[in-house]
PDB file of C-alpha atoms in Angstrom:
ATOM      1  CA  UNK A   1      35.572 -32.438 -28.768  1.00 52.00           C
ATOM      2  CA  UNK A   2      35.837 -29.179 -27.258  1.00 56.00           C
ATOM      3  CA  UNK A   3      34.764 -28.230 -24.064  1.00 57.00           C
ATOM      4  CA  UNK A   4      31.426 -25.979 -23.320  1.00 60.00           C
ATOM      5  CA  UNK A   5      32.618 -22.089 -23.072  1.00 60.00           C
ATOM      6  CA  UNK A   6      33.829 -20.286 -20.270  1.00 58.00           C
ATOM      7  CA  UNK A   7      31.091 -18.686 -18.327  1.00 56.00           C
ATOM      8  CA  UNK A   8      31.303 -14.898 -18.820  1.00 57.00           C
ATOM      9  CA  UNK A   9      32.066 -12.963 -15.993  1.00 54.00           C
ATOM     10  CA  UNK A  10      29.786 -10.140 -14.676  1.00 52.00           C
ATOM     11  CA  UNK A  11      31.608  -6.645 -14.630  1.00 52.00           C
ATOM     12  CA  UNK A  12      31.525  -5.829 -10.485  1.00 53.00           C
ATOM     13  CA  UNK A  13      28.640  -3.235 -10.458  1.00 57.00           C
ATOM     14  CA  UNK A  14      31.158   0.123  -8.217  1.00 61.00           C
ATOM     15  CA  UNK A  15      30.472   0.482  -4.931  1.00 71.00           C
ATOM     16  CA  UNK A  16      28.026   3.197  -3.629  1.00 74.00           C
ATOM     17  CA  UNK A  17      29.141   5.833  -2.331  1.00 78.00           C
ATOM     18  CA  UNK A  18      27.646   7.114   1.135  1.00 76.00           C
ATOM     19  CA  UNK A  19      25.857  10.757   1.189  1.00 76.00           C
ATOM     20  CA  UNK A  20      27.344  13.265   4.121  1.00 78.00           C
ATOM     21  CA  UNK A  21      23.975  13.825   6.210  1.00 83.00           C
ATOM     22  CA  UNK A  22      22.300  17.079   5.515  1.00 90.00           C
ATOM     23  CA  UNK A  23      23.787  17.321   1.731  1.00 95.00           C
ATOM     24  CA  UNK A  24      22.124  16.733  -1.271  1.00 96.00           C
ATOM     25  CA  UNK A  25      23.802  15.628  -5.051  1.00 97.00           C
ATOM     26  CA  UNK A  26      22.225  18.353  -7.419  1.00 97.00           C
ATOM     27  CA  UNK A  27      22.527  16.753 -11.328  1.00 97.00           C
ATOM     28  CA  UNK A  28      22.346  18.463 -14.758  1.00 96.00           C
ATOM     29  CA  UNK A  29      23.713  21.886 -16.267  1.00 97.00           C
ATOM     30  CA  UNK A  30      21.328  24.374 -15.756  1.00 96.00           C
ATOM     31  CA  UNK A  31      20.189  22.994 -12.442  1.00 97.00           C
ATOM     32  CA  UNK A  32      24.237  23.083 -10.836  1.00 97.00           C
ATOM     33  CA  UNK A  33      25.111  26.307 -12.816  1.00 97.00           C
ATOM     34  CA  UNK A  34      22.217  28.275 -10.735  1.00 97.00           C
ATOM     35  CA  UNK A  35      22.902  26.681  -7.207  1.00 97.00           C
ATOM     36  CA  UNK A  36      26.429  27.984  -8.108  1.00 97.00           C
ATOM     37  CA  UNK A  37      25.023  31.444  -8.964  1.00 97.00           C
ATOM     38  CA  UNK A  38      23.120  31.267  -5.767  1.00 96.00           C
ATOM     39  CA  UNK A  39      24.890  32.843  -2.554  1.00 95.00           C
ATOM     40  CA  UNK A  40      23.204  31.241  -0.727  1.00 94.00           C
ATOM     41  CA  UNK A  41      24.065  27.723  -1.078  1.00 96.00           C
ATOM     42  CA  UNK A  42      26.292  26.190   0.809  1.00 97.00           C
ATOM     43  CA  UNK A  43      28.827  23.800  -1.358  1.00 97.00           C
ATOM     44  CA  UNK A  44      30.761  20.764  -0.651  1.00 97.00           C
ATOM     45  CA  UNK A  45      32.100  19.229  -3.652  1.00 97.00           C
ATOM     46  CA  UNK A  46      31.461  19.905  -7.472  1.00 98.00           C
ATOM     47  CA  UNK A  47      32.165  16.804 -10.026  1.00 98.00           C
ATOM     48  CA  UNK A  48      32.459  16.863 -13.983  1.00 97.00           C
ATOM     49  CA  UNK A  49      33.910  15.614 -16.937  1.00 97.00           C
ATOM     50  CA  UNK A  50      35.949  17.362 -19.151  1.00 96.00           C
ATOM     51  CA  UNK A  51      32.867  18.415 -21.695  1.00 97.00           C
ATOM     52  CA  UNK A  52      30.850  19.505 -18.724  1.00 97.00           C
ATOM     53  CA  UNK A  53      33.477  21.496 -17.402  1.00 97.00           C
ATOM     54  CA  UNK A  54      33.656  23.543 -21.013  1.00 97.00           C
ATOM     55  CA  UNK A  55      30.136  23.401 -20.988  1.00 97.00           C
ATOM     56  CA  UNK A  56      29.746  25.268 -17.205  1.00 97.00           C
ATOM     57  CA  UNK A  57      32.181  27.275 -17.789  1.00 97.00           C
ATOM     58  CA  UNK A  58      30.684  28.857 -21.073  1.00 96.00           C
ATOM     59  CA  UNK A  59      27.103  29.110 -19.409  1.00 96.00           C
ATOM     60  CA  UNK A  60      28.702  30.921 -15.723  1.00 96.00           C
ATOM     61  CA  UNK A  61      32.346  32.206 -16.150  1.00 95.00           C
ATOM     62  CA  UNK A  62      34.879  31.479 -13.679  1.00 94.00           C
ATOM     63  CA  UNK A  63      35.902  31.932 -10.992  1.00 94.00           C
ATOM     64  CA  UNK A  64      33.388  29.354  -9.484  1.00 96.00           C
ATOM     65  CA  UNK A  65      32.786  29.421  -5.628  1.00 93.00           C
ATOM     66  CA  UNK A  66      34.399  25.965  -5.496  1.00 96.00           C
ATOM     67  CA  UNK A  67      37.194  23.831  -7.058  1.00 96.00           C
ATOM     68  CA  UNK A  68      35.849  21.622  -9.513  1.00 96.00           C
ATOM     69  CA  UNK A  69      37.133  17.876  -9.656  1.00 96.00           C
ATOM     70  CA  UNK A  70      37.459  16.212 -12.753  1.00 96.00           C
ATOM     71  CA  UNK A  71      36.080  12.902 -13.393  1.00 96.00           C
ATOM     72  CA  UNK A  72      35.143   9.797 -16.131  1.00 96.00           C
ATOM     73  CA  UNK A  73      31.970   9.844 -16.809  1.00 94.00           C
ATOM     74  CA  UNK A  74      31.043   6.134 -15.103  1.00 93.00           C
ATOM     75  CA  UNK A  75      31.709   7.856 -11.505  1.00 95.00           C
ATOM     76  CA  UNK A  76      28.244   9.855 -11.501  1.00 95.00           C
ATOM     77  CA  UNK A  77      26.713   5.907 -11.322  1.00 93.00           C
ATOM     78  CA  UNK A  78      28.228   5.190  -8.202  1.00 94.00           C
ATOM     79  CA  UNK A  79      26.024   8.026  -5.929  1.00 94.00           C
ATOM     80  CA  UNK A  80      23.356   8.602  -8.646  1.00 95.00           C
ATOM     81  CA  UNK A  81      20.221   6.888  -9.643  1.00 91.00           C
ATOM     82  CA  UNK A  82      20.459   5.311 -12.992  1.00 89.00           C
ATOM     83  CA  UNK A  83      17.852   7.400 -14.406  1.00 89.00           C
ATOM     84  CA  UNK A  84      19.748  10.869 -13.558  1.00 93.00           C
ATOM     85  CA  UNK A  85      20.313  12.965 -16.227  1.00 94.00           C
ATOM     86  CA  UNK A  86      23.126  14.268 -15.108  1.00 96.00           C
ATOM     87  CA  UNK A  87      24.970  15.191 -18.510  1.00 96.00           C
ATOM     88  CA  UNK A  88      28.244  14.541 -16.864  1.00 97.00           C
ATOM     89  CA  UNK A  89      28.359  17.354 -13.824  1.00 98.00           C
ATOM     90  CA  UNK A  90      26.584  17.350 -10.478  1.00 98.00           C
ATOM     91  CA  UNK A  91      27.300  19.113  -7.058  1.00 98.00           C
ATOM     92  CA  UNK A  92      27.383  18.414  -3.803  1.00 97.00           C
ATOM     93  CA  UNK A  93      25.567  20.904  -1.399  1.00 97.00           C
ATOM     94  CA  UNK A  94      23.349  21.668   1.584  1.00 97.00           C
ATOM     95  CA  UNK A  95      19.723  21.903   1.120  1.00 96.00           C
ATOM     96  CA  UNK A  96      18.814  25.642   0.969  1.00 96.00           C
ATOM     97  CA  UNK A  97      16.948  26.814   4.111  1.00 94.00           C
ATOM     98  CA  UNK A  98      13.220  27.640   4.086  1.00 93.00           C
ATOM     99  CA  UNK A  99      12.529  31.459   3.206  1.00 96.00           C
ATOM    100  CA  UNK A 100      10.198  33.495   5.604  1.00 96.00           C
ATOM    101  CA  UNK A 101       6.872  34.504   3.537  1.00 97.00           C
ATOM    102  CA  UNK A 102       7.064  37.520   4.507  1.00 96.00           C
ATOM    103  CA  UNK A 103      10.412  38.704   3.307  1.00 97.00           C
ATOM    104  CA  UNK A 104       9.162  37.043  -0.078  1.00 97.00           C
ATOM    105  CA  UNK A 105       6.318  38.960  -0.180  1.00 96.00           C
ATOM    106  CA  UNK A 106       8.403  41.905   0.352  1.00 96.00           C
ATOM    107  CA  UNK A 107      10.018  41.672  -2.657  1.00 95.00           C
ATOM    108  CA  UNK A 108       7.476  40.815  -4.870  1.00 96.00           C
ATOM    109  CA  UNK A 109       3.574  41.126  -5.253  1.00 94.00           C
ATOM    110  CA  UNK A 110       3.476  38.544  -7.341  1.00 96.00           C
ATOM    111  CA  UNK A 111       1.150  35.157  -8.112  1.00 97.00           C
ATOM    112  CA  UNK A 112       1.984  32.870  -4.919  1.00 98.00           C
ATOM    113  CA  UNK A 113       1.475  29.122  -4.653  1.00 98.00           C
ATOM    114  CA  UNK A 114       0.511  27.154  -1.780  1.00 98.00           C
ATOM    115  CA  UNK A 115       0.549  23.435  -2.340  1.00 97.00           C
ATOM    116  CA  UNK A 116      -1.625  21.273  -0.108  1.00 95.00           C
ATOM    117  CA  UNK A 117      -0.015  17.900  -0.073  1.00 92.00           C
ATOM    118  CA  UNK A 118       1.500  17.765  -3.352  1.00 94.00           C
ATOM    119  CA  UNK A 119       4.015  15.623  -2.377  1.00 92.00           C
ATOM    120  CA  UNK A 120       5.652  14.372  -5.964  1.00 94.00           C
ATOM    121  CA  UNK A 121       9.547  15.994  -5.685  1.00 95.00           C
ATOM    122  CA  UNK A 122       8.728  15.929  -9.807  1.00 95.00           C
ATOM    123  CA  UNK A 123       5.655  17.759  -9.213  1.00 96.00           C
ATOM    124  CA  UNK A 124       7.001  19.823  -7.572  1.00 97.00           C
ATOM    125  CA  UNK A 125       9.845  21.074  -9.191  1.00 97.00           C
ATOM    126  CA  UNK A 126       7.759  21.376 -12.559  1.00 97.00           C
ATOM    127  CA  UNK A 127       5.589  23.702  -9.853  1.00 98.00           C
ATOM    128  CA  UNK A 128       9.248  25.449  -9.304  1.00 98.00           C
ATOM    129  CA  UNK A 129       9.906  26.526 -12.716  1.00 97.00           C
ATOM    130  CA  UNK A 130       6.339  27.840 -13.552  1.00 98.00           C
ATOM    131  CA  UNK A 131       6.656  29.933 -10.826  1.00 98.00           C
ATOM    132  CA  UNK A 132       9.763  31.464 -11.879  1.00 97.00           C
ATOM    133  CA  UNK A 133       8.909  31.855 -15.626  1.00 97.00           C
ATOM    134  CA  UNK A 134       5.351  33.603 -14.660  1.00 97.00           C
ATOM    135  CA  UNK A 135       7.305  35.821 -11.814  1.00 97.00           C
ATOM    136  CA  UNK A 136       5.578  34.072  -9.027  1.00 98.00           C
ATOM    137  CA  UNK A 137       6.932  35.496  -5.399  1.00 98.00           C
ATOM    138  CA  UNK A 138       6.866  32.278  -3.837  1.00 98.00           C
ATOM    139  CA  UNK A 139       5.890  28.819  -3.558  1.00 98.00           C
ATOM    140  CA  UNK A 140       4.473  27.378  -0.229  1.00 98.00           C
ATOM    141  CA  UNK A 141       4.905  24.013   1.190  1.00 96.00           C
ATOM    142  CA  UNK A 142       3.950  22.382   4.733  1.00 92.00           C
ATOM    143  CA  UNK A 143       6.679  21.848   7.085  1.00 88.00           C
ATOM    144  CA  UNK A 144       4.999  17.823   6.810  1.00 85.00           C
ATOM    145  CA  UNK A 145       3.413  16.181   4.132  1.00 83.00           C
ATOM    146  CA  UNK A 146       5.482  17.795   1.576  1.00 90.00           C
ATOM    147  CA  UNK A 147       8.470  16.469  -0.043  1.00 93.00           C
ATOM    148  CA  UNK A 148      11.998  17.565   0.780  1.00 94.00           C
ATOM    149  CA  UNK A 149      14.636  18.995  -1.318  1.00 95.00           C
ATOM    150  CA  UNK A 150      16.021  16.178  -3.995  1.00 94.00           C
ATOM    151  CA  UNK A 151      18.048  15.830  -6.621  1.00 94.00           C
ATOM    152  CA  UNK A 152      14.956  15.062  -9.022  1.00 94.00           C
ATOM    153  CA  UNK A 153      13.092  17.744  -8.168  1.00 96.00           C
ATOM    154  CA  UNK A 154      15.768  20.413  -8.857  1.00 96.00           C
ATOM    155  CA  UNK A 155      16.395  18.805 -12.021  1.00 94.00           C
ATOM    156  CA  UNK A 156      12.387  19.080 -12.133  1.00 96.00           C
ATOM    157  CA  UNK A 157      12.744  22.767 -11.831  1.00 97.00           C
ATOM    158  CA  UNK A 158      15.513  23.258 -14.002  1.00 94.00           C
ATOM    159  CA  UNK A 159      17.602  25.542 -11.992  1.00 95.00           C
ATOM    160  CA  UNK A 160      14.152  27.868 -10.181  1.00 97.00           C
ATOM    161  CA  UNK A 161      15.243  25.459  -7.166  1.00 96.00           C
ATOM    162  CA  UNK A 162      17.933  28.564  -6.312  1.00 97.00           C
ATOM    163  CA  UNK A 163      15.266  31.468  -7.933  1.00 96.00           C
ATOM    164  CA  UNK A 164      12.199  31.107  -6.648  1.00 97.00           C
ATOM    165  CA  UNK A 165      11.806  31.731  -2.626  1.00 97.00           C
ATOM    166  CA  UNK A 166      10.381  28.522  -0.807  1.00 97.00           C
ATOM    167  CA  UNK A 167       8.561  28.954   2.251  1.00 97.00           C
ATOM    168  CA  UNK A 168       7.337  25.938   4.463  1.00 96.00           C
ATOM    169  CA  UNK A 169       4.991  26.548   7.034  1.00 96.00           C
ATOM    170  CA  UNK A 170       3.177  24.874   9.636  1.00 94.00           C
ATOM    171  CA  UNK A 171      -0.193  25.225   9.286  1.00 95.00           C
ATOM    172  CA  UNK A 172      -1.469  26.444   5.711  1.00 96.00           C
ATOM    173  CA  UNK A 173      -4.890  27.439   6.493  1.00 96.00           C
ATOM    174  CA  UNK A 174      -3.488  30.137   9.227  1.00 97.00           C
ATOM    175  CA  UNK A 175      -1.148  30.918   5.869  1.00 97.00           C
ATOM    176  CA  UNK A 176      -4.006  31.820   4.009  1.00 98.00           C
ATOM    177  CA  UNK A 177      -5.323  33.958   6.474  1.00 97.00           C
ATOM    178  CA  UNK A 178      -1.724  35.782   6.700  1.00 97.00           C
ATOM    179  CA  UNK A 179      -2.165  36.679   3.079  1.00 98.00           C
ATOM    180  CA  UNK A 180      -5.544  37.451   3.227  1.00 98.00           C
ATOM    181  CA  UNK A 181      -4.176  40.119   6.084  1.00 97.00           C
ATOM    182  CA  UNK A 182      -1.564  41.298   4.075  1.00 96.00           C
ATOM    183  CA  UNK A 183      -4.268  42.057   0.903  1.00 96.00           C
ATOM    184  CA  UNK A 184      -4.197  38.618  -1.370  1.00 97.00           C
ATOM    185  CA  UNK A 185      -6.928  37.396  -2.519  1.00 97.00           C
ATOM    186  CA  UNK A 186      -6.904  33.647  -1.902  1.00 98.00           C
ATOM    187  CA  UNK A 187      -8.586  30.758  -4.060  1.00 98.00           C
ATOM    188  CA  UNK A 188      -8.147  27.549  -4.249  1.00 97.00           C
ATOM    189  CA  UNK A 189      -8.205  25.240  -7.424  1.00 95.00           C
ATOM    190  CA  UNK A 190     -10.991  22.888  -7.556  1.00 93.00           C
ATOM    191  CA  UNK A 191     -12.278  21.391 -10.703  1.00 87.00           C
ATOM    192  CA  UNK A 192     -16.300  21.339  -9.040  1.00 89.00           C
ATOM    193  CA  UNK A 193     -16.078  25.076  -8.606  1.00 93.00           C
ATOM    194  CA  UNK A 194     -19.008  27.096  -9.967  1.00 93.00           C
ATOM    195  CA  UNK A 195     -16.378  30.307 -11.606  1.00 94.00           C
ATOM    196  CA  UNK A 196     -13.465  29.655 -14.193  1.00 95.00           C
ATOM    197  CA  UNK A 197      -9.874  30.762 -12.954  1.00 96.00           C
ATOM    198  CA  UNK A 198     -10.524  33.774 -15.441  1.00 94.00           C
ATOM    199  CA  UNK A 199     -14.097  34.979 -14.290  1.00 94.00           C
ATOM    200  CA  UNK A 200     -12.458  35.444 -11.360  1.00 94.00           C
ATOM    201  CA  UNK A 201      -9.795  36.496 -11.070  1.00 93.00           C
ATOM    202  CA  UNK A 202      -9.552  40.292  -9.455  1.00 93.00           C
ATOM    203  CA  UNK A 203      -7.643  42.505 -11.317  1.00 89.00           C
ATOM    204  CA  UNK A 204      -7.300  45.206  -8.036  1.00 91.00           C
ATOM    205  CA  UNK A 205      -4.979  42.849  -5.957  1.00 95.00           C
ATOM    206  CA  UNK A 206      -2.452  40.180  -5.810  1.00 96.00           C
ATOM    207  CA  UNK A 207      -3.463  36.513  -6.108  1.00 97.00           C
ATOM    208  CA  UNK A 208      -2.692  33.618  -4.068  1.00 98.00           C
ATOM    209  CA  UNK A 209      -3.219  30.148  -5.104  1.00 98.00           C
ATOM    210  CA  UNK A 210      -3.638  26.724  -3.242  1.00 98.00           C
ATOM    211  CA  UNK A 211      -3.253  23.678  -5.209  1.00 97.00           C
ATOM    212  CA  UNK A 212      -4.475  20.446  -3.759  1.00 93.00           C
ATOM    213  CA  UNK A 213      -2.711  16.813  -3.766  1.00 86.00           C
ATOM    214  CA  UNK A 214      -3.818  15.116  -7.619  1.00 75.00           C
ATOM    215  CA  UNK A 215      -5.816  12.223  -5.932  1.00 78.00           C
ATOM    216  CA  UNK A 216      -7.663  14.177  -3.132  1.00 82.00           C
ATOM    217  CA  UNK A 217      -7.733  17.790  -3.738  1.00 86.00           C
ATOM    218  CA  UNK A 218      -7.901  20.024  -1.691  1.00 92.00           C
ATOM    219  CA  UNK A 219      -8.571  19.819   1.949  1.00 92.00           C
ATOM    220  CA  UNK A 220     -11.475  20.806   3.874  1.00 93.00           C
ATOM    221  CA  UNK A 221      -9.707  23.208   5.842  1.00 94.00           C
ATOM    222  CA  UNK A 222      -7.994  25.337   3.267  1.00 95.00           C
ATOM    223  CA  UNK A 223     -11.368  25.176   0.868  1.00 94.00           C
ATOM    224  CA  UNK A 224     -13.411  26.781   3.778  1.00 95.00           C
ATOM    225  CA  UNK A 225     -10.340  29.741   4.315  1.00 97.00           C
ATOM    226  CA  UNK A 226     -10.053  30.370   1.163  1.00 97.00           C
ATOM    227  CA  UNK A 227     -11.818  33.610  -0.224  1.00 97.00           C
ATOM    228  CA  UNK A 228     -13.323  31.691  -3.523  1.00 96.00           C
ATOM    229  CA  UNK A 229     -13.224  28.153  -5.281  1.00 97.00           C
ATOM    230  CA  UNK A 230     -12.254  28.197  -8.721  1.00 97.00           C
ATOM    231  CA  UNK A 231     -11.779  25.525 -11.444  1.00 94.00           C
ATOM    232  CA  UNK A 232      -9.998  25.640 -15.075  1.00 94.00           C
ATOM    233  CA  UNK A 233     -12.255  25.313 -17.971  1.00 90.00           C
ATOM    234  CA  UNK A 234     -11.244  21.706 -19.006  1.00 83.00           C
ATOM    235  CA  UNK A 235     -13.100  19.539 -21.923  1.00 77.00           C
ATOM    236  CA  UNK A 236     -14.626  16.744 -20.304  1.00 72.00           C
ATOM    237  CA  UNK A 237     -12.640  13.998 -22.272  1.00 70.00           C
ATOM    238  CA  UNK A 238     -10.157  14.105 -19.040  1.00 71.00           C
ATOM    239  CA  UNK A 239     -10.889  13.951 -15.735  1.00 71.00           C
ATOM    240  CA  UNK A 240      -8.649  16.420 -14.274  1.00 77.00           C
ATOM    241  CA  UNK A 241      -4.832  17.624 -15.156  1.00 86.00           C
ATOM    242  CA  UNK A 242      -1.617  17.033 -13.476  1.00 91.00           C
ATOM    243  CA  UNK A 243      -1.061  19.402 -10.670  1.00 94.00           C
ATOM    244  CA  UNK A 244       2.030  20.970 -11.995  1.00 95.00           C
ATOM    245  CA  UNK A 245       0.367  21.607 -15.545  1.00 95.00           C
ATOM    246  CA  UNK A 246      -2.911  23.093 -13.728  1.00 95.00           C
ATOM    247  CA  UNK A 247      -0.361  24.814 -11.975  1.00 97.00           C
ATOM    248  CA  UNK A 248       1.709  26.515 -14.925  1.00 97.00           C
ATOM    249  CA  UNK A 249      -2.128  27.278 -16.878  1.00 96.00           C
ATOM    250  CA  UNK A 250      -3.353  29.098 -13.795  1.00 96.00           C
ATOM    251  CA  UNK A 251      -0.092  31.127 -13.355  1.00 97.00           C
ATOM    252  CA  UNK A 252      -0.215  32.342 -16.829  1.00 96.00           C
ATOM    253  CA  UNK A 253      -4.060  32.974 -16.674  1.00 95.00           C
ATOM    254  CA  UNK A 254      -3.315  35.127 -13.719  1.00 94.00           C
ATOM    255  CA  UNK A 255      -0.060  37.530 -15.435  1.00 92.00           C
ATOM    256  CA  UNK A 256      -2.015  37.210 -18.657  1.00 87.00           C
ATOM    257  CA  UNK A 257      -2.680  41.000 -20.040  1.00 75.00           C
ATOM    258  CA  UNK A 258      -6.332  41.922 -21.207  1.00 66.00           C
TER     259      UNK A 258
END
């Protein structure tokens, strides 16, 4: 009579390997292919397989501002999450230092975005790469209560982590008044506001926009700074949207053409 079968042994999971402080792994194509472009990143080590390399290299020619090295595909799993799509290249780098507001506003008059507590890296980075597709000239973020850079939010924002200036500042509601100073017209998203987005928006200045955290809103601070309260026209079948889709319909409300 034979004998029961041999257990099955367990493949040994690899071990982890150990982030240098102050780096960051940035994951996907388009997402490592701009912080390449991007002169002002600072680079430590760029991984990929041999289809990713082919891939980068037809999307940003060579040279590249760092020598690439080659790896099998089941090495990403040892310093990524299991849920990164990383599509077989990701880059080791320095998170990208905060840009002053006003050098951002010196380039650009466009939309900008102050987020009040949004603290979802996902959020955020879907906040990212609306800005950049509606020309926004920057995004705003509190030096607390505001989420780092990560590798999930730059794959969030799809490579507008390197394109889109990011300021983080202290205090927002003194912000507010530093645009208001230098001629924005501030208003703040809130979904009990008497006006629509597009009733008011002016058409003789540049905008600025504060979005509050999805669960409280916005604070009591930077609603009483703000020059006007303003909501999106939403059917009443749902409560409220995600702050990065409120986010993306404002922007385009505010470019729109008449």
């Amino acid at each position: 009579m034979a004998g029961p079968a041999p257990a099955r042994r367990e493949k040994a999971a690899a071990p982890r390997e150990k982030t240098e402080p102050n780096t960051l792994w940035l994951y996907g194509l388009h997402t490592v292919a701009a912080a390449l472009a991007n002169p002002q990143r600072r680079l430590r080590r760029l991984l990929l397989t041999t289809e990713a390399e082919a891939a980068l290299a037809e999307r940003l020619p060579r040279p590249w501002k760092i020598q690439p090295e080659r790896v099998e595909r089941g090495r990403f799993q040892t310093f990524l999450t299991e849920d990164a799509v990383h599509q077989g290249i990701a880059l080791l780098c320095e998170p990208l230092p905060p840009v002053p507001l006003e050098d951002a506003l010196a380039r650009s008059r466009g939309p900008v975005l102050l987020l009040d507590q949004v603290t979802d890296p996902r959020n955020v980075g879907a906040i990212l790469r609306s800005a950049a597709a509606f020309g926004a000239a920057a995004v705003v973020m509190q030096d607390r209560n505001a989420p780092p850079e990560t590798g999930a939010m730059a794959r969030a924002a799809v490579g507008a982590l390197d394109s889109v200036p990011v300021a983080r500042e202290v205090n927002l509601a003194r912000t507010i008044q530093t645009l208001q100073r230098a001629g924005y017209w501030v208003m703040g998203l809130d979904g009990d506001a008497n006006n629509t987005l597009a009733e008011a928006r002016p058409k003789d200045r540049p905008v600025a926009l504060v979005l509050g955290a999805e669960d409280t809103g916005l604070r009591r601070l930077q609603r009483e700074t703000c020059d006007e309260l303003v909501r999106l026209p939403i059917s009443g079948a749902v409560e409220s949207l995600n702050v990065s889709v409120a986010a993306s319909v404002a922007l385009y409300e505010l470019v729109r053409k008449d």
